[in-house]
Amino acid sequence: MTFLAFLLAALPTLGTQFKQLPAGKGKAQVEAACYACHSADLLAQQRLTAKQWTATVEKMMKWGAAVQPADKQVVIDYLAKHFGPANKFTPTATKPVGK
Amino acid sequence: MDRRSFLRLCALAGLAPSAVLAASHAQPRMLQMNGYPINAETPLELLTDYLTPAELFFVRSHWLPRMPDPKTWKLTVDGDVAKPLTLTLADLKKLPRAEATCVLQCSGNGRALHNPTLPGVQWRYGAVGNARWSGVRVRTILEAANVKPSAKHLHLFSSDDPPGKVPPFRRSIELEKALADAIVAFEMNGAPLPPQHGAPLRLVVPGWAGDHWMKWLVRISAQPQPQTGFYMDTAYRWPNNVGAPGVAFKPEEMHPVTELFVKSNITTAPASAHVGTPVDIRGFAFSGVPDIAKVELSDDDGATWRAATLDPRHDPYAWRLWSYRWTPKRTGSAMLFVRATDIKGNSQPREAIWNQSGYLYNAWHSATIEVKA
């Protein structure tokens, strides 16, 4: 369902570019748990402390993100390592939405 | 998304992957803040028109939207009304037509500029635009439904449905504001409202932040109390007494974000200039009150200010385009600041007020120009 909904939402634009997350321990767990509802950009643009990432991952788990309890810390560590307060994010230039 | 899931998605959609990829190379003009659901902002340098074209207008999605089928779509009007209504698009188009040309800004526009940094879509400048919205006044509809005096709030419902256990996006606005100037719009800039902007019908709340402008509207309900739920009680709130940067408040110490703050941005400035040769600086300014009184620029770090020329085009709560002819006096790196003041005397602050969700950023904007001899 999620994937189908994704298609319906992405099709009108077709300008969407799919970003990759950086390699590292925890990447697979993040992809498995987070891509159901949003793509990598939303993670890769954040600049959060480990404390803020913990709160965000817990919020997402409450909202339905399938993070295995054993993976929770790995997921937080990966996000805090790559997308900490000093992270730089440049949005992808795409074509006009709906064109 | 990895290659394999991308290919699987293409197969599901019956699309050749090459078609998707090829299409994505045309005219790179929007800034993608998220692939799915779509969040995209407009580069500031393209926000130079009085009316922002729909295809350049920022797009904000909380999740993958469930859009209604315009053919079977209806608007339900219920709650504290003597005569509940169900209106088709054809019914709405028979009612007296109303129009508003005004700014739509995401309450989180500029979140990325707040310090300390905050979670959320990292909008910088371009989650804002000015458009002509046409439809029917909410007042017209509520009068037709014989709204009762007990009603004080208008609850807003869309066809949209969140994934997993994410709370639904439900909002309400004070009935007083809804009756004053809100409209339900089925057109944007004279064309049918595009799907990503809420087709077939969205709410337009002049002067108020985008979270009130419910897209894919299916039901409005007149109620004595405000709407409850995550997107009223936890999100989109502003501290009653603002604290120092980094200080978070409990939801009960905050109230809903409503009116936009006075703000101006520079859209056009040259990267370099020559001493004694004038250059044109342009931009836009708007506020949560109906008009801007003045826009000023400073080239001496805010010590002195000179007035920009305001464009005569204006509608209540629309932005004012402005221009300023600046003549560099000395060589080196010059920083030009802009600040706007609205007709109620609210003036843009040098620093924006930090708040835990990063709403309503409106610090002075600047452009840096290298001045050569």
CSV table of C-alpha atoms in Angstrom, one decimal:
chain,number,residue,atom,x,y,z
A,1,MET,CA,0.0,0.0,0.0
A,2,THR,CA,2.7,2.4,1.0
A,3,PHE,CA,4.6,1.8,-2.2
A,4,LEU,CA,1.4,2.2,-4.3
A,5,ALA,CA,0.6,5.4,-2.5
A,6,PHE,CA,4.1,6.5,-3.1
A,7,LEU,CA,3.7,6.0,-6.8
A,8,LEU,CA,0.5,7.9,-7.0
A,9,ALA,CA,2.2,10.8,-5.2
A,10,ALA,CA,5.4,10.7,-7.2
A,11,LEU,CA,3.9,10.2,-10.7
A,12,PRO,CA,2.6,13.7,-11.2
A,13,THR,CA,6.0,15.2,-10.7
A,14,LEU,CA,8.5,12.6,-12.2
A,15,GLY,CA,11.1,15.2,-11.4
A,16,THR,CA,11.8,13.4,-8.1
A,17,GLN,CA,15.4,12.3,-7.7
A,18,PHE,CA,16.2,9.5,-5.3
A,19,LYS,CA,19.1,10.2,-3.0
A,20,GLN,CA,21.2,7.5,-1.4
A,21,LEU,CA,22.1,7.4,2.2
A,22,PRO,CA,25.9,7.3,3.0
A,23,ALA,CA,27.4,3.8,3.6
A,24,GLY,CA,27.9,2.8,7.2
A,25,LYS,CA,26.8,0.6,10.0
A,26,GLY,CA,23.1,1.0,10.5
A,27,LYS,CA,22.3,2.1,6.9
A,28,ALA,CA,20.3,-1.1,6.1
A,29,GLN,CA,18.3,-0.8,9.3
A,30,VAL,CA,17.5,2.8,8.6
A,31,GLU,CA,16.4,2.1,5.1
A,32,ALA,CA,14.2,-0.8,6.2
A,33,ALA,CA,12.6,1.2,8.9
A,34,CYS,CA,12.3,4.7,7.4
A,35,TYR,CA,11.6,4.4,3.7
A,36,ALA,CA,8.1,3.2,4.1
A,37,CYS,CA,6.9,6.8,4.7
A,38,HIS,CA,9.5,9.2,3.4
A,39,SER,CA,12.6,9.2,1.3
A,40,ALA,CA,16.2,9.7,2.3
A,41,ASP,CA,16.2,13.5,1.9
A,42,LEU,CA,14.2,14.0,5.0
A,43,LEU,CA,16.8,12.3,7.0
A,44,ALA,CA,19.9,13.6,5.1
A,45,GLN,CA,18.9,17.2,5.6
A,46,GLN,CA,18.6,17.1,9.4
A,47,ARG,CA,21.3,18.5,11.7
A,48,LEU,CA,20.4,16.9,15.0
A,49,THR,CA,22.2,16.0,18.2
A,50,ALA,CA,22.1,12.4,19.4
A,51,LYS,CA,19.5,13.5,21.9
A,52,GLN,CA,17.3,15.0,19.2
A,53,TRP,CA,17.8,11.9,17.0
A,54,THR,CA,16.8,9.7,19.9
A,55,ALA,CA,13.6,11.7,20.4
A,56,THR,CA,12.9,11.7,16.6
A,57,VAL,CA,13.4,7.9,16.3
A,58,GLU,CA,11.2,7.3,19.3
A,59,LYS,CA,8.5,9.5,17.8
A,60,MET,CA,8.7,7.6,14.5
A,61,MET,CA,8.5,4.3,16.3
A,62,LYS,CA,5.4,5.5,18.0
A,63,TRP,CA,4.1,6.4,14.6
A,64,GLY,CA,4.7,3.0,13.2
A,65,ALA,CA,8.4,2.8,12.1
A,66,ALA,CA,9.4,-0.8,12.3
A,67,VAL,CA,12.7,-0.5,14.2
A,68,GLN,CA,13.6,-3.8,15.9
A,69,PRO,CA,14.3,-3.1,19.6
A,70,ALA,CA,17.8,-4.5,19.1
A,71,ASP,CA,18.4,-2.1,16.2
A,72,LYS,CA,17.2,1.1,17.9
A,73,GLN,CA,20.7,2.2,19.1
A,74,VAL,CA,22.3,1.3,15.8
A,75,VAL,CA,19.8,3.4,13.9
A,76,ILE,CA,20.2,6.4,16.3
A,77,ASP,CA,24.0,6.1,16.1
A,78,TYR,CA,24.0,6.0,12.3
A,79,LEU,CA,21.8,9.1,12.0
A,80,ALA,CA,23.7,11.0,14.7
A,81,LYS,CA,27.0,10.2,13.1
A,82,HIS,CA,26.0,11.3,9.6
A,83,PHE,CA,23.4,13.9,10.2
A,84,GLY,CA,24.6,15.8,13.3
A,85,PRO,CA,24.5,19.5,13.9
A,86,ALA,CA,27.4,20.2,11.5
A,87,ASN,CA,25.8,18.3,8.6
A,88,LYS,CA,25.5,20.2,5.3
A,89,PHE,CA,22.6,19.6,3.0
A,90,THR,CA,22.1,20.9,-0.5
A,91,PRO,CA,18.6,20.3,-1.9
A,92,THR,CA,18.5,18.6,-5.4
A,93,ALA,CA,17.4,20.9,-8.1
A,94,THR,CA,14.4,19.4,-9.9
A,95,LYS,CA,12.1,20.4,-12.6
A,96,PRO,CA,8.9,22.3,-11.7
A,97,VAL,CA,6.4,20.1,-9.7
A,98,GLY,CA,3.5,18.9,-11.9
A,99,LYS,CA,5.2,19.7,-15.2
B,1,MET,CA,16.0,4.2,-2.3
B,2,ASP,CA,18.2,1.5,-3.8
B,3,ARG,CA,18.2,0.5,-7.4
B,4,ARG,CA,16.3,-2.7,-6.9
B,5,SER,CA,13.3,-1.0,-5.1
B,6,PHE,CA,13.3,1.8,-7.7
B,7,LEU,CA,13.1,-0.8,-10.5
B,8,ARG,CA,10.4,-2.6,-8.6
B,9,LEU,CA,8.4,0.6,-8.2
B,10,CYS,CA,8.7,1.3,-11.9
B,11,ALA,CA,7.5,-2.2,-12.7
B,12,LEU,CA,4.5,-1.7,-10.4
B,13,ALA,CA,3.6,1.6,-12.1
B,14,GLY,CA,4.1,0.0,-15.6
B,15,LEU,CA,6.7,2.6,-16.3
B,16,ALA,CA,10.0,2.3,-18.1
B,17,PRO,CA,12.7,3.4,-15.6
B,18,SER,CA,14.4,5.3,-18.4
B,19,ALA,CA,11.2,7.4,-18.9
B,20,VAL,CA,11.2,8.4,-15.3
B,21,LEU,CA,14.9,9.2,-15.3
B,22,ALA,CA,14.9,11.0,-18.6
B,23,ALA,CA,12.0,13.2,-17.4
B,24,SER,CA,13.8,14.1,-14.3
B,25,HIS,CA,16.6,16.0,-16.3
B,26,ALA,CA,14.4,18.7,-17.7
B,27,GLN,CA,14.5,22.3,-16.4
B,28,PRO,CA,15.9,21.9,-12.9
B,29,ARG,CA,14.2,24.8,-11.2
B,30,MET,CA,12.6,23.7,-7.9
B,31,LEU,CA,14.6,22.7,-4.9
B,32,GLN,CA,13.6,19.2,-3.8
B,33,MET,CA,13.4,19.0,0.0
B,34,ASN,CA,12.1,15.5,-0.1
B,35,GLY,CA,11.6,12.9,-2.9
B,36,TYR,CA,8.5,11.3,-1.4
B,37,PRO,CA,6.3,12.7,-0.1
B,38,ILE,CA,7.0,15.7,-2.2
B,39,ASN,CA,8.4,18.8,-0.4
B,40,ALA,CA,9.9,21.4,-2.7
B,41,GLU,CA,10.8,25.0,-2.3
B,42,THR,CA,11.2,27.7,-4.9
B,43,PRO,CA,14.6,29.2,-5.4
B,44,LEU,CA,14.4,32.8,-4.2
B,45,GLU,CA,15.6,34.2,-7.5
B,46,LEU,CA,12.5,32.9,-9.2
B,47,LEU,CA,10.1,34.6,-6.8
B,48,THR,CA,10.1,37.8,-8.8
B,49,ASP,CA,6.5,37.9,-10.1
B,50,TYR,CA,3.5,39.4,-8.4
B,51,LEU,CA,1.7,36.0,-9.0
B,52,THR,CA,3.8,33.0,-8.4
B,53,PRO,CA,3.1,30.5,-11.2
B,54,ALA,CA,1.5,27.3,-9.9
B,55,GLU,CA,4.3,25.1,-11.2
B,56,LEU,CA,6.9,27.1,-9.3
B,57,PHE,CA,4.8,27.3,-6.2
B,58,PHE,CA,6.3,25.5,-3.2
B,59,VAL,CA,4.8,22.0,-2.4
B,60,ARG,CA,4.3,20.8,1.1
B,61,SER,CA,3.3,17.2,2.0
B,62,HIS,CA,3.3,15.6,5.4
B,63,TRP,CA,2.9,12.2,3.8
B,64,LEU,CA,1.9,10.6,0.6
B,65,PRO,CA,-1.5,12.2,0.0
B,66,ARG,CA,-4.7,10.4,-0.7
B,67,MET,CA,-6.3,12.7,-3.1
B,68,PRO,CA,-10.0,12.7,-3.7
B,69,ASP,CA,-11.5,11.7,-7.1
B,70,PRO,CA,-12.8,15.0,-8.4
B,71,LYS,CA,-15.7,13.2,-10.2
B,72,THR,CA,-17.2,11.7,-7.0
B,73,TRP,CA,-15.9,14.4,-4.6
B,74,LYS,CA,-18.4,16.3,-2.4
B,75,LEU,CA,-18.0,18.9,0.4
B,76,THR,CA,-20.0,18.1,3.5
B,77,VAL,CA,-21.0,21.0,5.7
B,78,ASP,CA,-22.2,20.0,9.1
B,79,GLY,CA,-21.9,20.5,12.9
B,80,ASP,CA,-23.8,23.4,14.5
B,81,VAL,CA,-25.8,24.3,11.4
B,82,ALA,CA,-29.5,24.2,11.0
B,83,LYS,CA,-29.2,23.0,7.4
B,84,PRO,CA,-26.4,20.5,6.8
B,85,LEU,CA,-25.2,20.6,3.2
B,86,THR,CA,-23.5,18.3,0.7
B,87,LEU,CA,-22.1,20.3,-2.2
B,88,THR,CA,-20.6,19.1,-5.5
B,89,LEU,CA,-18.1,21.2,-7.4
B,90,ALA,CA,-20.9,22.2,-9.7
B,91,ASP,CA,-23.0,23.4,-6.7
B,92,LEU,CA,-20.1,25.5,-5.5
B,93,LYS,CA,-19.6,27.0,-8.9
B,94,LYS,CA,-23.2,28.2,-8.8
B,95,LEU,CA,-22.6,30.2,-5.6
B,96,PRO,CA,-21.3,33.8,-5.8
B,97,ARG,CA,-17.7,33.7,-6.7
B,98,ALA,CA,-15.0,35.1,-4.5
B,99,GLU,CA,-11.3,35.8,-5.1
B,100,ALA,CA,-8.3,36.5,-2.9
B,101,THR,CA,-4.8,37.3,-4.0
B,102,CYS,CA,-2.6,36.6,-1.1
B,103,VAL,CA,0.6,35.0,0.3
B,104,LEU,CA,0.7,31.4,1.2
B,105,GLN,CA,3.7,30.6,3.4
B,106,CYS,CA,4.5,27.4,5.2
B,107,SER,CA,4.8,28.1,8.9
B,108,GLY,CA,8.2,26.3,8.8
B,109,ASN,CA,9.6,28.4,6.1
B,110,GLY,CA,13.1,29.4,7.2
B,111,ARG,CA,13.4,26.5,9.8
B,112,ALA,CA,16.9,25.7,8.6
B,113,LEU,CA,18.0,29.2,9.5
B,114,HIS,CA,17.1,28.9,13.2
B,115,ASN,CA,19.9,28.3,15.6
B,116,PRO,CA,20.1,25.9,17.5
B,117,THR,CA,19.0,23.5,14.7
B,118,LEU,CA,15.6,21.8,14.8
B,119,PRO,CA,14.0,18.6,13.4
B,120,GLY,CA,11.6,19.0,10.5
B,121,VAL,CA,11.8,19.9,6.8
B,122,GLN,CA,14.8,22.2,6.5
B,123,TRP,CA,13.1,24.9,4.5
B,124,ARG,CA,15.2,28.0,3.8
B,125,TYR,CA,13.6,30.8,1.9
B,126,GLY,CA,11.3,29.5,-0.7
B,127,ALA,CA,8.3,27.9,1.1
B,128,VAL,CA,6.3,30.9,0.2
B,129,GLY,CA,4.4,32.3,-2.8
B,130,ASN,CA,1.7,34.7,-3.8
B,131,ALA,CA,-1.3,33.5,-5.9
B,132,ARG,CA,-4.8,34.4,-6.9
B,133,TRP,CA,-7.2,32.0,-5.3
B,134,SER,CA,-10.8,31.8,-6.6
B,135,GLY,CA,-13.8,30.0,-5.2
B,136,VAL,CA,-16.5,30.8,-2.7
B,137,ARG,CA,-16.4,32.6,0.6
B,138,VAL,CA,-16.8,30.3,3.6
B,139,ARG,CA,-19.3,32.9,4.9
B,140,THR,CA,-21.5,32.2,1.8
B,141,ILE,CA,-21.5,28.5,2.5
B,142,LEU,CA,-22.1,28.8,6.3
B,143,GLU,CA,-24.9,31.3,5.8
B,144,ALA,CA,-26.5,28.9,3.3
B,145,ALA,CA,-26.2,26.2,6.0
B,146,ASN,CA,-27.7,28.5,8.7
B,147,VAL,CA,-24.8,28.3,11.0
B,148,LYS,CA,-25.9,28.5,14.7
B,149,PRO,CA,-24.6,31.1,17.2
B,150,SER,CA,-23.1,28.3,19.3
B,151,ALA,CA,-20.5,27.6,16.6
B,152,LYS,CA,-17.1,29.3,17.4
B,153,HIS,CA,-14.7,27.2,15.4
B,154,LEU,CA,-14.6,25.6,11.9
B,155,HIS,CA,-13.2,22.1,11.9
B,156,LEU,CA,-11.4,21.1,8.7
B,157,PHE,CA,-11.2,17.6,7.3
B,158,SER,CA,-9.5,16.3,4.1
B,159,SER,CA,-9.5,13.1,2.2
B,160,ASP,CA,-5.9,12.6,3.2
B,161,ASP,CA,-5.1,9.7,5.4
B,162,PRO,CA,-1.8,9.3,7.3
B,163,PRO,CA,0.4,6.1,7.1
B,164,GLY,CA,0.8,3.7,10.1
B,165,LYS,CA,-0.1,5.2,13.5
B,166,VAL,CA,0.7,8.8,12.4
B,167,PRO,CA,-2.1,11.1,13.7
B,168,PRO,CA,-4.4,12.5,11.1
B,169,PHE,CA,-3.9,16.1,9.9
B,170,ARG,CA,-7.0,17.8,11.3
B,171,ARG,CA,-7.2,21.4,12.0
B,172,SER,CA,-9.7,24.1,12.9
B,173,ILE,CA,-9.8,27.9,12.7
B,174,GLU,CA,-11.7,30.4,14.6
B,175,LEU,CA,-15.1,30.9,13.0
B,176,GLU,CA,-14.7,34.7,13.2
B,177,LYS,CA,-11.7,34.5,10.9
B,178,ALA,CA,-13.4,31.9,8.6
B,179,LEU,CA,-16.4,34.3,8.3
B,180,ALA,CA,-14.3,37.4,7.8
B,181,ASP,CA,-12.3,36.4,4.7
B,182,ALA,CA,-11.6,32.7,4.3
B,183,ILE,CA,-12.5,31.2,1.0
B,184,VAL,CA,-12.7,27.6,-0.3
B,185,ALA,CA,-10.8,27.8,-3.6
B,186,PHE,CA,-11.1,25.6,-6.7
B,187,GLU,CA,-8.8,27.8,-8.9
B,188,MET,CA,-5.3,29.0,-8.5
B,189,ASN,CA,-4.1,31.8,-10.8
B,190,GLY,CA,-7.2,31.4,-13.0
B,191,ALA,CA,-6.7,27.7,-13.7
B,192,PRO,CA,-8.1,24.6,-11.9
B,193,LEU,CA,-6.3,24.0,-8.6
B,194,PRO,CA,-3.5,21.5,-9.3
B,195,PRO,CA,-3.6,18.2,-7.4
B,196,GLN,CA,-0.5,18.9,-5.3
B,197,HIS,CA,-2.1,22.2,-4.2
B,198,GLY,CA,-5.3,20.5,-3.0
B,199,ALA,CA,-7.6,19.8,-5.9
B,200,PRO,CA,-10.5,20.0,-6.1
B,201,LEU,CA,-10.9,22.3,-3.1
B,202,ARG,CA,-8.6,23.9,-0.5
B,203,LEU,CA,-9.1,26.5,2.2
B,204,VAL,CA,-7.5,29.9,1.8
B,205,VAL,CA,-6.9,31.8,5.0
B,206,PRO,CA,-5.5,35.2,4.1
B,207,GLY,CA,-2.7,36.3,6.4
B,208,TRP,CA,-2.5,33.0,8.2
B,209,ALA,CA,0.2,30.3,8.0
B,210,GLY,CA,-0.1,27.4,5.6
B,211,ASP,CA,-1.1,24.8,8.2
B,212,HIS,CA,-4.6,26.3,8.1
B,213,TRP,CA,-5.0,26.1,4.4
B,214,MET,CA,-6.3,22.6,4.3
B,215,LYS,CA,-5.9,20.8,1.0
B,216,TRP,CA,-8.2,18.1,-0.5
B,217,LEU,CA,-11.0,19.5,1.7
B,218,VAL,CA,-14.0,17.1,2.1
B,219,ARG,CA,-15.7,18.4,5.2
B,220,ILE,CA,-16.1,21.6,7.2
B,221,SER,CA,-17.9,21.4,10.5
B,222,ALA,CA,-19.0,24.3,12.7
B,223,GLN,CA,-18.2,23.5,16.3
B,224,PRO,CA,-18.3,25.2,19.7
B,225,GLN,CA,-14.7,24.0,20.5
B,226,PRO,CA,-11.4,23.9,18.6
B,227,GLN,CA,-10.3,20.7,16.9
B,228,THR,CA,-8.1,18.4,19.1
B,229,GLY,CA,-5.3,16.0,18.1
B,230,PHE,CA,-1.6,16.1,17.5
B,231,TYR,CA,-1.7,18.7,14.7
B,232,MET,CA,-3.6,21.1,17.0
B,233,ASP,CA,-2.4,20.3,20.5
B,234,THR,CA,1.3,19.5,19.9
B,235,ALA,CA,2.3,20.8,16.5
B,236,TYR,CA,1.9,24.3,15.1
B,237,ARG,CA,2.1,26.1,18.4
B,238,TRP,CA,3.9,29.3,19.5
B,239,PRO,CA,5.1,30.0,23.0
B,240,ASN,CA,2.9,32.3,25.1
B,241,ASN,CA,6.1,33.9,26.5
B,242,VAL,CA,9.0,33.4,24.2
B,243,GLY,CA,12.2,32.1,25.9
B,244,ALA,CA,15.9,32.1,25.1
B,245,PRO,CA,17.1,30.1,22.0
B,246,GLY,CA,17.0,26.4,22.8
B,247,VAL,CA,14.3,26.7,25.5
B,248,ALA,CA,11.4,24.3,24.8
B,249,PHE,CA,7.9,24.7,26.3
B,250,LYS,CA,5.0,22.3,27.1
B,251,PRO,CA,2.1,22.4,24.7
B,252,GLU,CA,-0.1,24.1,27.3
B,253,GLU,CA,2.4,27.0,27.5
B,254,MET,CA,1.8,27.6,23.8
B,255,HIS,CA,-1.0,28.6,21.5
B,256,PRO,CA,-1.7,27.9,17.8
B,257,VAL,CA,0.4,29.7,15.2
B,258,THR,CA,-2.0,31.9,13.2
B,259,GLU,CA,-0.9,35.2,11.6
B,260,LEU,CA,2.3,35.4,9.6
B,261,PHE,CA,5.1,37.7,10.8
B,262,VAL,CA,6.2,40.7,8.8
B,263,LYS,CA,9.0,39.6,6.4
B,264,SER,CA,10.9,40.6,3.3
B,265,ASN,CA,13.4,38.8,1.1
B,266,ILE,CA,15.9,39.9,-1.5
B,267,THR,CA,15.2,38.0,-4.8
B,268,THR,CA,17.5,39.9,-7.1
B,269,ALA,CA,20.9,41.3,-6.4
B,270,PRO,CA,24.1,41.2,-8.5
B,271,ALA,CA,27.0,39.2,-7.2
B,272,SER,CA,29.3,42.1,-8.0
B,273,ALA,CA,29.1,45.8,-8.8
B,274,HIS,CA,31.4,48.9,-9.4
B,275,VAL,CA,31.9,51.9,-7.2
B,276,GLY,CA,29.6,54.7,-8.4
B,277,THR,CA,27.5,52.5,-10.7
B,278,PRO,CA,24.0,52.0,-9.5
B,279,VAL,CA,22.6,48.5,-9.3
B,280,ASP,CA,19.0,47.4,-8.8
B,281,ILE,CA,18.0,45.3,-5.8
B,282,ARG,CA,14.6,43.6,-5.8
B,283,GLY,CA,12.5,41.5,-3.6
B,284,PHE,CA,9.1,41.0,-1.9
B,285,ALA,CA,7.6,41.8,1.5
B,286,PHE,CA,4.4,40.7,3.2
B,287,SER,CA,2.8,40.4,6.7
B,288,GLY,CA,0.0,38.8,8.6
B,289,VAL,CA,-1.8,42.1,8.4
B,290,PRO,CA,-3.2,43.3,5.0
B,291,ASP,CA,-0.3,45.5,3.8
B,292,ILE,CA,3.3,46.6,4.1
B,293,ALA,CA,4.0,50.2,5.0
B,294,LYS,CA,7.6,50.3,4.1
B,295,VAL,CA,10.7,48.3,3.0
B,296,GLU,CA,14.1,49.7,3.9
B,297,LEU,CA,17.6,48.8,3.1
B,298,SER,CA,20.9,49.3,4.9
B,299,ASP,CA,24.4,49.1,3.7
B,300,ASP,CA,26.0,49.9,7.1
B,301,ASP,CA,24.9,47.0,9.3
B,302,GLY,CA,21.6,48.6,10.2
B,303,ALA,CA,22.9,52.0,11.4
B,304,THR,CA,21.0,53.9,8.7
B,305,TRP,CA,18.1,52.8,6.4
B,306,ARG,CA,16.7,54.0,3.1
B,307,ALA,CA,13.3,53.3,1.7
B,308,ALA,CA,12.8,51.0,-1.2
B,309,THR,CA,10.1,51.7,-3.8
B,310,LEU,CA,7.0,49.6,-3.4
B,311,ASP,CA,5.3,48.2,-6.5
B,312,PRO,CA,1.7,49.6,-6.9
B,313,ARG,CA,0.2,46.1,-7.4
B,314,HIS,CA,-1.5,45.0,-4.2
B,315,ASP,CA,-4.4,43.1,-2.7
B,316,PRO,CA,-5.0,42.5,1.0
B,317,TYR,CA,-2.5,40.1,2.4
B,318,ALA,CA,-0.7,39.8,-0.9
B,319,TRP,CA,3.0,40.5,-1.1
B,320,ARG,CA,4.5,43.8,-2.2
B,321,LEU,CA,7.2,43.6,-4.7
B,322,TRP,CA,9.8,46.3,-4.1
B,323,SER,CA,12.9,47.7,-5.7
B,324,TYR,CA,15.9,49.7,-4.6
B,325,ARG,CA,18.6,51.4,-6.6
B,326,TRP,CA,21.9,51.1,-4.7
B,327,THR,CA,25.1,52.9,-5.6
B,328,PRO,CA,28.2,51.4,-4.1
B,329,LYS,CA,30.5,53.9,-2.4
B,330,ARG,CA,33.6,51.9,-1.7
B,331,THR,CA,35.3,48.7,-2.8
B,332,GLY,CA,35.1,45.5,-0.9
B,333,SER,CA,32.5,43.1,0.2
B,334,ALA,CA,29.2,44.9,0.9
B,335,MET,CA,26.3,43.5,2.9
B,336,LEU,CA,22.9,44.9,2.1
B,337,PHE,CA,20.2,44.2,4.7
B,338,VAL,CA,16.5,44.5,4.1
B,339,ARG,CA,13.7,44.9,6.6
B,340,ALA,CA,9.9,45.5,6.2
B,341,THR,CA,7.4,47.3,8.4
B,342,ASP,CA,3.7,46.6,8.1
B,343,ILE,CA,0.8,49.0,8.4
B,344,LYS,CA,0.3,48.1,12.0
B,345,GLY,CA,3.9,49.1,12.7
B,346,ASN,CA,5.4,45.6,13.2
B,347,SER,CA,8.9,45.6,12.0
B,348,GLN,CA,11.2,42.8,11.1
B,349,PRO,CA,13.7,42.0,13.8
B,350,ARG,CA,17.4,41.5,13.2
B,351,GLU,CA,17.2,38.0,14.8
B,352,ALA,CA,14.2,35.8,14.5
B,353,ILE,CA,12.5,34.4,17.6
B,354,TRP,CA,13.8,30.9,18.1
B,355,ASN,CA,11.0,28.5,18.9
B,356,GLN,CA,11.1,24.7,19.3
B,357,SER,CA,9.4,23.8,16.0
B,358,GLY,CA,11.2,26.5,13.9
B,359,TYR,CA,8.1,28.5,12.8
B,360,LEU,CA,7.8,32.0,11.3
B,361,TYR,CA,11.5,32.8,10.7
B,362,ASN,CA,11.6,36.5,9.7
B,363,ALA,CA,15.1,37.9,10.5
B,364,TRP,CA,16.5,40.6,8.3
B,365,HIS,CA,17.6,39.1,5.0
B,366,SER,CA,20.8,40.2,3.4
B,367,ALA,CA,22.7,40.0,0.1
B,368,THR,CA,26.5,40.2,-0.2
B,369,ILE,CA,27.9,42.2,-3.2
B,370,GLU,CA,31.5,42.3,-4.2
B,371,VAL,CA,32.3,45.9,-5.0
B,372,LYS,CA,35.1,46.6,-7.4
B,373,ALA,CA,36.8,49.9,-8.3
